[in-house]
């Protein structure tokens, strides 16, 4: 009977240890993926900010071109 209990306890320890290691590894992978997604989001946000600046610059350039055209027509 004691052999059965020892085997059961060892099985329990093995099961708990294996489950814990699996959860830990899964958590590491999830954190890694979240980190990579955060990097991509930061790059995207930087691109959006740069595009806003480019659009404003283009708008200003078009406005100046229109003013020059009207100045030449007069």
Short mmCIF file of C-alpha atoms in Angstrom, two decimals:
data_model
loop_
_atom_site.label_atom_id
_atom_site.label_comp_id
_atom_site.label_asym_id
_atom_site.label_seq_id
_atom_site.Cartn_x
_atom_site.Cartn_y
_atom_site.Cartn_z
CA UNK A 1 0.00 0.00 0.00
CA UNK A 2 2.79 2.44 0.78
CA UNK A 3 4.29 1.74 -2.63
CA UNK A 4 1.01 2.80 -4.24
CA UNK A 5 0.96 6.03 -2.24
CA UNK A 6 4.57 6.78 -3.15
CA UNK A 7 3.85 6.18 -6.84
CA UNK A 8 0.74 8.38 -6.64
CA UNK A 9 2.65 11.20 -4.91
CA UNK A 10 5.47 10.99 -7.45
CA UNK A 11 2.93 11.05 -10.28
CA UNK A 12 1.27 14.09 -8.72
CA UNK A 13 4.62 15.88 -8.41
CA UNK A 14 5.47 15.04 -12.02
CA UNK A 15 2.09 16.22 -13.28
CA UNK A 16 2.23 19.48 -11.32
CA UNK A 17 5.83 20.11 -12.38
CA UNK A 18 5.07 19.45 -16.03
CA UNK A 19 2.00 21.65 -15.96
CA UNK A 20 3.91 24.45 -14.25
CA UNK A 21 6.72 24.27 -16.81
CA UNK A 22 4.20 24.31 -19.67
CA UNK A 23 2.42 27.37 -18.29
CA UNK A 24 5.75 29.11 -17.71
CA UNK A 25 6.94 28.43 -21.26
CA UNK A 26 3.61 29.55 -22.70
CA UNK A 27 3.81 32.75 -20.65
CA UNK A 28 7.31 33.47 -21.98
CA UNK A 29 6.12 33.00 -25.56
CA UNK A 30 3.10 35.24 -24.99
CA UNK A 31 5.27 37.98 -23.48
CA UNK A 32 7.70 37.73 -26.41
CA UNK A 33 4.88 38.04 -28.93
CA UNK A 34 3.36 41.00 -27.08
CA UNK A 35 6.75 42.71 -27.09
CA UNK A 36 7.09 42.22 -30.84
CA UNK A 37 3.57 43.57 -31.41
CA UNK A 38 4.38 46.63 -29.28
CA UNK A 39 7.44 47.29 -31.45
CA UNK A 40 5.33 47.06 -34.60
CA UNK A 41 2.69 49.39 -33.15
CA UNK A 42 5.38 51.94 -32.24
CA UNK A 43 6.77 51.81 -35.78
CA UNK A 44 3.26 52.24 -37.19
CA UNK A 45 2.50 55.17 -34.89
CA UNK A 46 5.78 56.79 -35.89
CA UNK A 47 4.85 56.36 -39.54
CA UNK A 48 1.44 57.94 -38.94
CA UNK A 49 3.03 60.94 -37.22
CA UNK A 50 5.50 61.34 -40.08
CA UNK A 51 2.72 61.10 -42.67
CA UNK A 52 0.76 63.84 -40.90
CA UNK A 53 3.83 66.08 -41.13
CA UNK A 54 4.27 65.21 -44.82
CA UNK A 55 0.61 65.94 -45.55
CA UNK A 56 0.86 69.33 -43.83
CA UNK A 57 4.02 70.12 -45.77
CA UNK A 58 2.40 69.09 -49.05
CA UNK A 59 -0.66 71.20 -48.27
CA UNK A 60 1.56 74.19 -47.55
CA UNK A 61 3.52 73.61 -50.77
CA UNK A 62 0.31 73.40 -52.82
CA UNK A 63 -0.92 76.62 -51.22
CA UNK A 64 2.35 78.39 -52.13
CA UNK A 65 2.18 77.04 -55.69
CA UNK A 66 -1.39 78.33 -56.02
CA UNK A 67 -0.28 81.76 -54.75
CA UNK A 68 2.57 81.82 -57.27
CA UNK A 69 0.20 80.86 -60.10
CA UNK A 70 -2.21 83.63 -59.14
CA UNK A 71 0.72 86.07 -58.90
CA UNK A 72 1.86 85.17 -62.41
CA UNK A 73 -1.65 85.56 -63.85
CA UNK A 74 -2.01 89.10 -62.54
#
